[in-house]
Short mmCIF file of C-alpha atoms in Angstrom, two decimals:
data_model
loop_
_atom_site.label_atom_id
_atom_site.label_comp_id
_atom_site.label_asym_id
_atom_site.label_seq_id
_atom_site.Cartn_x
_atom_site.Cartn_y
_atom_site.Cartn_z
CA MET A 1252 211.62 -31.74 246.65
CA ASP A 1253 210.99 -35.23 247.79
CA LEU A 1254 213.80 -35.98 250.21
CA THR A 1255 213.64 -39.75 249.91
CA LEU A 1256 214.01 -39.73 246.13
CA ILE A 1257 217.25 -37.78 246.28
CA VAL A 1258 218.49 -40.01 249.09
CA VAL A 1259 217.84 -43.09 246.97
CA LEU A 1260 219.64 -41.45 244.05
CA VAL A 1261 222.62 -40.56 246.23
CA ILE A 1262 222.87 -44.12 247.57
CA ALA A 1263 222.67 -45.59 244.08
CA LEU A 1264 225.31 -43.21 242.78
CA ALA A 1265 227.53 -43.77 245.83
CA LEU A 1266 227.39 -47.52 245.23
CA PHE A 1267 228.24 -47.00 241.58
CA PHE A 1268 231.15 -44.81 242.64
CA ASP A 1269 232.27 -47.66 244.89
CA PHE A 1270 232.07 -49.99 241.90
CA THR A 1271 234.21 -47.68 239.73
CA ASN A 1272 236.61 -47.32 242.65
CA GLY A 1273 236.97 -51.10 242.66
CA PHE A 1274 237.71 -51.56 238.99
CA HIS A 1275 239.92 -48.50 238.88
CA ASP A 1276 242.10 -49.80 241.68
CA THR A 1277 242.41 -53.49 240.82
CA ALA A 1278 245.52 -52.43 238.96
CA ASN A 1279 247.23 -51.13 242.10
CA ALA A 1280 247.43 -54.58 243.59
CA MET A 1281 247.25 -56.91 240.64
CA ALA A 1282 248.88 -55.25 237.63
CA THR A 1283 252.42 -56.40 238.34
CA PRO A 1284 251.72 -60.04 239.31
CA ILE A 1285 249.56 -60.35 236.19
CA ALA A 1286 252.29 -58.84 234.04
CA THR A 1287 254.96 -61.24 235.28
CA GLY A 1288 252.69 -64.25 235.02
CA ALA A 1289 252.80 -64.87 238.79
CA ILE A 1290 249.05 -65.35 238.70
CA THR A 1291 246.61 -65.61 235.81
CA PRO A 1292 244.50 -62.50 235.14
CA LYS A 1293 241.17 -64.14 236.04
CA LYS A 1294 242.50 -65.61 239.27
CA ALA A 1295 244.14 -62.30 240.16
CA VAL A 1296 240.94 -60.29 239.94
CA ALA A 1297 239.02 -63.00 241.79
CA LEU A 1298 241.59 -62.95 244.60
CA ALA A 1299 241.55 -59.15 244.74
CA ALA A 1300 237.74 -59.13 244.79
CA ILE A 1301 237.57 -61.58 247.69
CA LEU A 1302 240.16 -59.62 249.66
CA ASN A 1303 238.31 -56.38 248.97
CA LEU A 1304 235.07 -57.94 250.16
CA VAL A 1305 236.70 -59.22 253.33
CA GLY A 1306 238.49 -55.92 253.86
CA ALA A 1307 235.28 -53.93 253.53
CA PHE A 1308 233.63 -55.98 256.28
CA LEU A 1309 236.67 -55.62 258.53
CA SER A 1310 236.79 -51.84 258.47
CA THR A 1311 234.68 -50.45 261.24
CA GLU A 1312 235.79 -46.87 261.55
CA VAL A 1313 233.81 -44.95 259.01
CA ALA A 1314 234.97 -41.50 257.90
CA LYS A 1315 233.44 -38.76 260.03
CA THR A 1316 233.51 -36.15 257.31
CA ILE A 1317 232.62 -36.71 253.68
CA SER A 1318 235.39 -34.55 252.28
CA GLY A 1319 238.05 -35.37 254.86
CA GLY A 1320 237.98 -31.79 256.15
CA ILE A 1321 238.54 -30.06 252.80
CA ILE A 1322 235.07 -28.58 252.94
CA ASN A 1323 234.20 -26.85 256.18
CA GLU A 1324 231.49 -29.24 257.35
CA ASP A 1325 231.16 -27.87 260.86
CA PRO A 1326 227.43 -27.84 261.71
CA THR A 1327 227.50 -24.30 263.18
CA THR A 1328 230.07 -22.39 261.15
CA GLY A 1329 230.44 -24.40 257.97
CA VAL A 1330 228.47 -25.35 254.92
CA GLN A 1331 225.44 -27.48 255.47
CA ILE A 1332 226.01 -30.48 253.23
CA MET A 1333 222.77 -31.27 251.44
CA PRO A 1334 222.07 -34.57 249.70
CA GLU A 1335 221.85 -32.62 246.40
CA MET A 1336 225.40 -31.42 246.90
CA ILE A 1337 226.67 -34.94 247.59
CA PHE A 1338 224.78 -36.15 244.51
CA ALA A 1339 226.46 -33.52 242.33
CA GLY A 1340 229.88 -34.25 243.81
CA LEU A 1341 229.50 -38.00 243.29
CA MET A 1342 228.44 -37.40 239.70
CA GLY A 1343 231.64 -35.47 239.09
CA ALA A 1344 233.72 -38.24 240.66
CA VAL A 1345 232.01 -41.06 238.76
CA VAL A 1346 232.20 -39.36 235.36
CA TRP A 1347 235.88 -38.53 235.83
CA ASN A 1348 236.67 -42.05 237.06
CA VAL A 1349 235.06 -43.67 234.05
CA PHE A 1350 236.72 -41.18 231.72
CA THR A 1351 240.21 -41.90 233.07
CA TRP A 1352 239.45 -45.61 232.83
CA LEU A 1353 238.63 -45.11 229.15
CA LEU A 1354 242.06 -43.51 228.72
CA GLY A 1355 243.64 -46.30 230.79
CA LEU A 1356 245.05 -43.86 233.31
CA PRO A 1357 245.41 -44.85 236.96
CA SER A 1358 244.04 -41.89 238.91
CA SER A 1359 243.09 -41.53 242.53
CA SER A 1360 239.41 -42.24 243.18
CA SER A 1361 239.47 -40.32 246.45
CA HIS A 1362 240.85 -37.25 244.72
CA ALA A 1363 238.03 -37.51 242.20
CA LEU A 1364 235.52 -37.70 245.06
CA PHE A 1365 237.10 -34.74 246.86
CA GLY A 1366 237.17 -32.80 243.59
CA GLY A 1367 233.53 -33.39 242.81
CA LEU A 1368 232.49 -32.35 246.32
CA VAL A 1369 234.72 -29.27 246.23
CA GLY A 1370 233.14 -28.16 242.96
CA ALA A 1371 229.64 -28.73 244.29
CA ALA A 1372 230.45 -26.88 247.52
CA ILE A 1373 231.94 -23.88 245.69
CA VAL A 1374 228.84 -23.57 243.52
CA GLY A 1375 226.57 -24.06 246.51
CA ALA A 1376 228.33 -21.87 249.07
CA GLY A 1377 231.12 -19.91 247.41
CA PHE A 1378 234.89 -20.18 247.55
CA GLY A 1379 234.93 -19.64 251.31
CA ALA A 1380 233.54 -23.14 251.84
CA ILE A 1381 236.90 -24.71 251.09
CA ASP A 1382 239.75 -25.04 253.57
CA TYR A 1383 242.70 -24.48 251.26
CA GLY A 1384 245.24 -25.44 253.89
CA VAL A 1385 243.71 -28.88 254.18
CA LEU A 1386 243.48 -29.10 250.40
CA LEU A 1387 247.21 -28.42 250.19
CA SER A 1388 248.27 -30.77 252.97
CA LYS A 1389 245.83 -33.60 252.20
CA VAL A 1390 245.72 -33.64 248.41
CA LEU A 1391 248.48 -31.70 246.69
CA LEU A 1392 251.42 -32.51 248.94
CA PRO A 1393 250.70 -36.27 249.23
CA ALA A 1394 250.32 -36.34 245.45
CA LEU A 1395 253.94 -35.26 245.19
CA CYS A 1396 255.21 -37.34 248.12
CA ALA A 1397 253.51 -40.63 247.30
CA PRO A 1398 255.30 -41.44 244.04
CA LEU A 1399 258.54 -40.10 245.50
CA ILE A 1400 258.49 -42.29 248.63
CA ALA A 1401 257.30 -45.38 246.77
CA GLY A 1402 259.57 -44.81 243.80
CA VAL A 1403 262.73 -44.45 245.89
CA SER A 1404 261.70 -47.48 247.92
CA ALA A 1405 261.06 -49.62 244.85
CA TYR A 1406 264.31 -48.45 243.25
CA MET A 1407 266.36 -49.47 246.30
CA CYS A 1408 264.48 -52.76 246.72
CA THR A 1409 264.94 -53.72 243.07
CA LYS A 1410 268.66 -52.98 243.18
CA LEU A 1411 268.96 -54.95 246.40
CA ALA A 1412 266.95 -57.93 245.14
CA TYR A 1413 269.04 -58.20 241.99
CA SER A 1414 272.36 -57.78 243.75
CA ILE A 1415 271.55 -60.35 246.45
CA THR A 1416 270.37 -62.97 243.98
CA LYS A 1417 273.22 -62.37 241.53
CA ARG A 1418 275.50 -65.41 241.22
CA GLN A 1419 279.18 -64.81 240.66
CA ASN A 1420 280.05 -68.12 239.07
CA GLY A 1421 277.58 -67.69 236.26
CA ALA A 1422 275.02 -70.08 237.74
CA SER A 1423 271.36 -69.36 237.07
CA PRO A 1424 270.00 -67.04 239.76
CA LYS A 1425 266.52 -68.66 239.52
CA ARG A 1426 264.70 -65.43 240.19
CA GLY A 1427 261.38 -67.05 239.24
CA GLY A 1428 260.94 -67.74 242.97
CA PHE A 1429 259.92 -64.12 243.35
CA ARG A 1430 256.65 -64.98 241.61
CA TYR A 1431 255.34 -66.75 244.71
CA GLY A 1432 256.24 -63.76 246.84
CA GLN A 1433 254.35 -61.51 244.47
CA ILE A 1434 251.08 -63.27 245.24
CA PHE A 1435 251.41 -62.48 248.94
CA SER A 1436 252.59 -58.91 248.53
CA SER A 1437 249.81 -58.05 246.08
CA SER A 1438 247.21 -59.69 248.34
CA LEU A 1439 248.33 -57.40 251.13
CA VAL A 1440 247.75 -54.36 248.91
CA ALA A 1441 244.29 -55.63 247.92
CA LEU A 1442 243.28 -56.18 251.55
CA ALA A 1443 244.48 -52.72 252.57
CA HIS A 1444 242.53 -51.27 249.67
CA GLY A 1445 239.33 -52.99 250.79
CA THR A 1446 239.59 -51.68 254.33
CA ASN A 1447 240.29 -48.11 253.20
CA ASP A 1448 238.18 -47.43 250.15
CA ALA A 1449 234.89 -49.20 250.82
CA GLN A 1450 234.85 -47.26 254.07
CA LYS A 1451 234.71 -43.95 252.20
CA THR A 1452 231.50 -44.90 250.43
CA MET A 1453 230.02 -46.17 253.68
CA GLY A 1454 230.82 -42.79 255.18
CA VAL A 1455 229.13 -40.94 252.33
CA ILE A 1456 225.96 -43.03 252.55
CA THR A 1457 225.82 -42.86 256.35
CA LEU A 1458 226.31 -39.10 256.40
CA THR A 1459 223.58 -38.73 253.76
CA LEU A 1460 221.21 -40.78 255.89
CA VAL A 1461 222.09 -38.64 258.90
CA ALA A 1462 221.69 -35.39 256.95
CA SER A 1463 218.22 -36.40 255.78
CA GLY A 1464 217.16 -37.44 259.27
CA LEU A 1465 216.87 -41.16 258.52
CA GLN A 1466 219.63 -42.09 260.94
CA THR A 1467 220.67 -40.70 264.32
CA ALA A 1468 223.89 -38.75 264.24
CA GLY A 1469 226.88 -40.47 265.78
CA THR A 1470 225.73 -44.03 265.08
CA GLY A 1471 227.71 -46.44 262.95
CA PRO A 1472 226.74 -47.56 259.46
CA HIS A 1473 223.81 -49.95 259.08
CA LEU A 1474 224.65 -53.51 258.19
CA TRP A 1475 223.00 -53.20 254.77
CA VAL A 1476 225.20 -50.21 254.00
CA VAL A 1477 228.33 -52.18 254.90
CA ALA A 1478 227.18 -55.21 252.91
CA THR A 1479 226.17 -53.33 249.75
CA CYS A 1480 229.37 -51.28 249.77
CA ALA A 1481 231.48 -54.41 250.21
CA ILE A 1482 229.68 -56.17 247.36
CA ALA A 1483 229.88 -53.11 245.08
CA ILE A 1484 233.63 -52.69 245.50
CA ALA A 1485 234.26 -56.43 245.14
CA LEU A 1486 232.16 -56.60 241.96
CA GLY A 1487 234.05 -53.62 240.58
CA THR A 1488 237.34 -55.27 241.38
CA TYR A 1489 236.27 -58.53 239.79
CA THR A 1490 235.18 -56.75 236.60
CA GLY A 1491 238.82 -55.73 236.34
CA GLY A 1492 239.81 -52.43 234.84
CA TRP A 1493 241.95 -54.16 232.21
CA ARG A 1494 242.90 -50.88 230.55
CA ILE A 1495 244.50 -49.57 233.71
CA ILE A 1496 246.04 -52.94 234.53
CA ARG A 1497 247.68 -52.88 231.11
CA THR A 1498 249.05 -49.38 231.68
CA MET A 1499 250.43 -50.23 235.11
CA GLY A 1500 251.69 -53.70 234.27
CA SER A 1501 253.33 -53.15 230.92
CA GLY A 1502 252.76 -49.56 229.83
CA LEU A 1503 255.16 -47.90 232.25
CA THR A 1504 257.95 -50.44 232.10
CA ASP A 1505 258.28 -54.17 231.49
CA VAL A 1506 258.07 -55.92 234.81
CA LYS A 1507 260.02 -59.04 235.77
CA PRO A 1508 259.33 -61.14 238.88
CA ALA A 1509 262.03 -59.81 241.21
CA GLN A 1510 261.26 -56.27 240.13
CA GLY A 1511 257.52 -56.79 240.52
CA PHE A 1512 258.02 -58.21 243.99
CA ALA A 1513 260.12 -55.18 244.97
CA ALA A 1514 257.47 -52.83 243.59
CA GLU A 1515 254.61 -54.52 245.45
CA VAL A 1516 256.46 -54.73 248.75
CA SER A 1517 257.20 -51.02 248.41
CA THR A 1518 253.56 -50.27 247.66
CA ALA A 1519 252.31 -52.34 250.58
CA SER A 1520 254.75 -50.90 253.09
CA ALA A 1521 254.18 -47.30 251.97
CA ILE A 1522 250.40 -47.68 252.22
CA LEU A 1523 250.50 -49.41 255.59
CA THR A 1524 252.93 -46.97 257.18
CA SER A 1525 251.18 -43.92 255.75
CA SER A 1526 247.75 -45.01 256.93
CA HIS A 1527 249.08 -45.83 260.41
CA LEU A 1528 251.42 -42.91 260.94
CA GLY A 1529 248.95 -40.31 259.82
CA PHE A 1530 250.02 -39.06 256.43
CA ALA A 1531 247.49 -40.65 254.12
CA LEU A 1532 248.82 -41.38 250.64
CA SER A 1533 246.81 -42.32 247.58
CA THR A 1534 247.11 -46.03 246.79
CA THR A 1535 247.09 -45.33 243.07
CA GLN A 1536 249.91 -42.83 243.26
CA VAL A 1537 251.99 -45.05 245.52
CA ALA A 1538 251.55 -48.03 243.19
CA SER A 1539 252.44 -46.05 240.07
CA GLY A 1540 255.52 -44.62 241.76
CA SER A 1541 256.62 -48.11 242.79
CA VAL A 1542 256.36 -49.45 239.26
CA ILE A 1543 258.41 -46.55 237.87
CA GLY A 1544 261.02 -46.87 240.64
CA SER A 1545 261.38 -50.59 240.06
CA GLY A 1546 261.82 -49.95 236.34
CA LEU A 1547 264.65 -47.54 237.08
CA GLY A 1548 266.25 -50.06 239.41
CA ARG A 1549 266.48 -53.02 237.03
CA LYS A 1550 269.32 -52.96 234.57
CA GLY A 1551 268.02 -53.15 231.04
CA ALA A 1552 264.51 -52.05 231.91
CA GLU A 1553 263.38 -48.81 230.36
CA VAL A 1554 260.76 -46.52 231.82
CA ARG A 1555 258.41 -45.06 229.24
CA TRP A 1556 258.34 -41.48 230.45
CA GLY A 1557 255.68 -40.56 227.91
CA THR A 1558 253.20 -42.83 229.69
CA ALA A 1559 254.41 -41.64 233.09
CA GLY A 1560 253.86 -38.06 231.96
CA ARG A 1561 250.32 -38.82 230.81
CA ILE A 1562 249.58 -40.39 234.19
CA ALA A 1563 251.00 -37.39 236.05
CA LEU A 1564 248.89 -35.09 233.87
CA GLY A 1565 245.86 -37.18 234.77
CA TRP A 1566 246.62 -36.68 238.48
CA LEU A 1567 246.98 -32.95 237.95
CA PHE A 1568 243.59 -32.77 236.25
CA THR A 1569 241.71 -35.17 238.54
CA LEU A 1570 240.70 -32.69 241.22
CA PRO A 1571 239.90 -29.66 239.03
CA ALA A 1572 238.14 -31.71 236.35
CA ALA A 1573 235.96 -33.56 238.86
CA ALA A 1574 235.34 -30.19 240.54
CA ILE A 1575 234.14 -28.63 237.29
CA ILE A 1576 231.78 -31.54 236.58
CA GLY A 1577 230.60 -31.54 240.20
CA GLY A 1578 230.11 -27.78 240.07
CA LEU A 1579 228.08 -27.93 236.87
CA ALA A 1580 225.96 -30.70 238.33
CA ALA A 1581 225.45 -28.70 241.53
CA TRP A 1582 224.42 -25.66 239.48
CA LEU A 1583 221.82 -27.77 237.65
CA THR A 1584 220.47 -29.35 240.83
CA HIS A 1585 219.73 -25.88 242.20
CA THR A 1586 216.75 -25.72 239.90
CA GLY A 1587 215.07 -28.43 241.97
CA ALA A 1588 213.75 -31.85 241.08
CA VAL A 1589 213.94 -31.16 237.35
CA GLY A 1590 217.60 -30.25 237.67
CA VAL A 1591 218.37 -33.44 239.58
CA GLY A 1592 216.61 -35.38 236.84
CA ILE A 1593 218.62 -33.60 234.13
CA VAL A 1594 221.88 -34.31 235.96
CA ALA A 1595 220.97 -37.97 236.37
CA VAL A 1596 220.05 -38.35 232.69
CA LEU A 1597 223.12 -36.44 231.48
CA GLY A 1598 225.38 -38.45 233.77
CA VAL A 1599 224.01 -41.79 232.63
CA GLY A 1600 224.28 -40.57 229.02
CA MET A 1601 227.96 -39.69 229.50
CA LEU A 1602 228.71 -43.05 231.10
CA LEU A 1603 226.96 -44.88 228.26
CA LEU A 1604 228.97 -42.85 225.75
CA PHE A 1605 232.24 -43.76 227.50
CA TRP A 1606 231.19 -47.38 227.58
CA TYR A 1607 230.32 -47.30 223.88
CA LEU A 1608 233.70 -45.74 223.06
CA SER A 1609 235.42 -48.42 225.13
CA ARG A 1610 233.81 -51.18 223.05
CA LYS A 1611 235.45 -49.77 219.91
CA ASN A 1612 238.87 -50.39 221.34
CA HIS A 1613 238.34 -53.37 223.58
CA VAL A 1614 240.97 -54.27 226.15
CA GLY A 1615 240.50 -57.61 227.87
CA HIS A 1616 242.41 -59.72 230.32
CA GLU A 1617 244.37 -61.29 227.47
CA ASP A 1618 246.09 -57.95 226.79
CA THR A 1619 247.63 -57.55 230.19
CA LEU A 1620 250.73 -59.72 230.11
CA SER A 1621 254.04 -57.95 229.95
CA ASP A 1622 255.52 -57.88 226.45
CA ILE A 1623 258.68 -59.52 227.71
CA ASP A 1624 256.81 -62.50 229.04
CA ASN A 1625 254.59 -62.72 225.97
CA SER A 1626 257.48 -62.76 223.56
CA GLY A 1627 259.39 -65.06 225.87
CA ALA A 1628 256.60 -67.58 225.64
CA ALA A 1629 256.23 -67.21 221.87
CA VAL A 1630 259.83 -67.22 220.74
CA ASN A 1631 263.10 -68.36 222.17
CA ILE A 1632 264.76 -65.55 224.09
CA LEU A 1633 268.41 -65.22 223.15
CA SER A 1634 270.94 -65.91 225.84
CA LYS A 1635 273.31 -63.15 226.96
CA LYS A 1636 276.14 -64.51 224.82
CA GLU A 1637 273.97 -64.70 221.71
CA ARG A 1638 272.67 -61.19 222.29
CA ARG A 1639 276.19 -59.87 222.67
CA ALA A 1640 277.31 -61.61 219.49
CA ARG A 1641 274.35 -60.21 217.62
CA ALA A 1642 274.98 -56.68 218.92
CA LYS A 1643 278.61 -56.96 217.86
CA ALA A 1644 277.64 -58.07 214.37
CA GLU A 1645 275.16 -55.24 214.09
CA ALA A 1646 277.72 -52.69 215.22
CA LYS A 1647 280.19 -54.04 212.70
CA ALA A 1648 277.63 -53.77 209.91
CA ALA A 1649 276.78 -50.25 210.95
CA ARG A 1650 280.45 -49.24 210.96
CA LYS A 1651 280.89 -50.77 207.55
CA ALA A 1652 277.88 -48.90 206.20
CA ALA A 1653 279.16 -45.65 207.66
CA GLN A 1654 282.54 -46.24 206.13
CA GLU A 1655 281.02 -46.91 202.73
CA ALA A 1656 278.91 -43.79 202.97
CA MET A 1657 282.02 -41.76 203.78
CA ASP A 1658 283.82 -43.26 200.85
CA LYS A 1659 280.96 -42.43 198.56
CA GLU A 1660 280.60 -38.85 199.75
CA PRO A 1661 283.38 -37.33 197.65
CA ASP A 1662 281.74 -38.70 194.47
CA ASN A 1663 278.54 -36.83 195.14
CA SER A 1664 280.13 -33.46 195.68
CA MET B 1474 250.16 -26.84 258.80
CA ILE B 1475 252.31 -29.15 256.74
CA ASP B 1476 253.66 -31.87 258.94
CA TRP B 1477 257.09 -32.49 257.48
CA SER B 1478 258.20 -34.75 260.31
CA ALA B 1479 255.25 -37.06 259.64
CA PHE B 1480 256.26 -37.17 256.00
CA LEU B 1481 259.83 -38.03 256.93
CA ILE B 1482 258.76 -40.74 259.36
CA VAL B 1483 256.45 -42.33 256.80
CA ALA B 1484 259.22 -42.29 254.22
CA LEU B 1485 261.83 -43.81 256.52
CA VAL B 1486 259.59 -46.47 258.04
CA SER B 1487 258.26 -47.60 254.68
CA TRP B 1488 261.76 -47.77 253.20
CA VAL B 1489 263.15 -49.77 256.11
CA ALA B 1490 260.17 -52.17 256.11
CA ALA B 1491 260.32 -52.74 252.35
CA LEU B 1492 264.08 -53.27 252.38
CA CYS B 1493 263.82 -55.78 255.24
CA ILE B 1494 261.24 -57.91 253.41
CA VAL B 1495 263.09 -57.75 250.10
CA THR B 1496 266.41 -58.62 251.74
CA ALA B 1497 264.98 -61.64 253.52
CA TYR B 1498 263.10 -62.91 250.46
CA SER B 1499 266.08 -62.35 248.17
CA PHE B 1500 268.35 -64.35 250.43
CA GLY B 1501 265.71 -67.06 250.45
CA VAL B 1502 265.64 -67.14 246.65
CA ARG B 1503 269.42 -67.14 246.49
CA LEU B 1504 269.77 -69.96 248.99
CA LEU B 1505 267.25 -72.04 247.06
CA ALA B 1506 269.31 -71.47 243.94
CA VAL B 1507 272.46 -72.45 245.83
CA ALA B 1508 270.73 -75.60 247.08
CA ARG B 1509 270.32 -76.74 243.48
CA ASP B 1510 274.04 -76.37 242.75
CA GLU B 1511 276.05 -79.54 242.60
CA GLY B 1512 278.30 -80.35 245.47
CA SER B 1513 276.73 -77.90 247.88
CA ASN B 1514 275.32 -78.50 251.32
CA THR B 1515 271.75 -78.81 250.10
CA SER B 1516 269.86 -79.30 253.33
CA ALA B 1517 271.60 -76.42 255.12
CA SER B 1518 270.88 -74.06 252.22
CA LYS B 1519 267.29 -75.17 252.06
CA LEU B 1520 266.84 -74.70 255.78
CA GLY B 1521 268.31 -71.21 255.50
CA ALA B 1522 266.00 -70.42 252.60
CA TYR B 1523 262.91 -71.49 254.50
CA LEU B 1524 264.06 -69.49 257.51
CA CYS B 1525 264.28 -66.42 255.27
CA PHE B 1526 260.80 -67.04 253.87
CA GLY B 1527 259.59 -67.49 257.44
CA VAL B 1528 260.92 -64.06 258.39
CA CYS B 1529 259.01 -62.61 255.42
CA GLY B 1530 255.89 -64.43 256.52
CA VAL B 1531 256.14 -62.93 260.00
CA ILE B 1532 256.52 -59.41 258.58
CA VAL B 1533 253.54 -59.97 256.27
CA LEU B 1534 251.47 -61.26 259.20
CA PHE B 1535 252.35 -58.09 261.07
CA GLY B 1536 251.06 -56.17 258.04
CA VAL B 1537 247.77 -58.07 258.23
CA VAL B 1538 247.52 -57.24 261.93
CA LEU B 1539 248.02 -53.57 261.06
CA ILE B 1540 245.34 -53.69 258.35
CA VAL B 1541 242.66 -55.45 260.39
CA PRO B 1542 241.48 -53.06 263.12
CA GLN B 1543 240.11 -55.84 265.35
CA LEU B 1544 243.45 -57.64 265.36
CA SER B 1545 245.56 -54.55 265.92
CA ARG B 1546 243.35 -53.57 268.84
CA ALA B 1547 243.65 -57.04 270.36
CA ILE B 1548 247.37 -57.51 269.79
CA LEU B 1549 248.89 -54.04 269.75
CA GLY B 1550 246.36 -52.47 272.08
CA ALA B 1551 245.85 -49.44 269.85
#
């Protein structure tokens, strides 16, 4: 087996994973400001891309283990991570990421990466290769905590924002001012994303180079690795995963400026505190939880639990599904160079299929505005008084109809 | 194995931080709305509003310092 060929394949796939990570996670930062009209879709993805690029260059501490400790990577007692195994794991992560994008589901890219690697490691070295305690405390528990922390935070913030800005004398509260705040809060999320996620791919590439003897162990990533990873994630972000942005921005609940601001501040503060106090939470899960919490906090906003359920189901499946794909890929790569070739061809075929399916039901940046804002721009929104009058009239009509039906009933029997 | 205290700390700190920013910004928005009312002390309200936005700006800057490792090393020493 030619070592350099597989290394090149791993680097290419890692960069593509970085790209999918970018377009999968644009939604975390930019879905709500786009939905409220705080920033136009094109400008939003451009801003997020620039901040991701900057963030990727700023992060210097590259992950020391590929799997974050889930796989026992100790050089003496653990599994020896081969480039083939990383290749199979990345394939699982990429295929699952593109598949969830096709469904418009926000799912954690890191969980997909962990899943793919876990599957590849189990096939390569048996079930003993996995540290289940770490799996529980680093993947499963945060998956439950993240939406909870962020959701409660967003709920409280939304309530607070609306009660503070409420005017007693019936004057307009002018909550549109929250739109400007949204730009800053979402930029913070995008920057944090760039520093965290590009770093993972850098770690994967660097560890592959070390494993294949092309780089001395213990040295930092090469400049070209940093630069290509930064560009890949920024390009991915700029491409904009519009399907996921639509789900996050208007699929879960209709977002208004004050509510969106509360959600983003909650996301930003949860991500920053978790990454600095040592309980890493998934950005995607935090952001989704914030949007749901803010929807619960605003009077008159409804949360579409069907969509929330589909997202939760996606989270549940992310790790096992990526593991199964990664495992299958690892099983194929065991046959040597031919197997690696088959995996590469099959993987590219799957991605092309997903892409083809996505063209059938195209979702572009024009589909990402919240319905409330869209209809508000198109037609005149009724004032509170008018709405009340209309509801009263409707209720009256309904009562009348019910009364008539009751009167008629005896005739039928 | 499971560090519940870390979980609790993360939850509390992120709630407090988010509530602080939202409180300050909301008061800013409210004061700006008050400043547009007739017969109110416009300049005082506006000043208050910009003070509130300033507080938010400081908290956001602190967030940037936390995100950027070079800055947090230089300023926070960790």
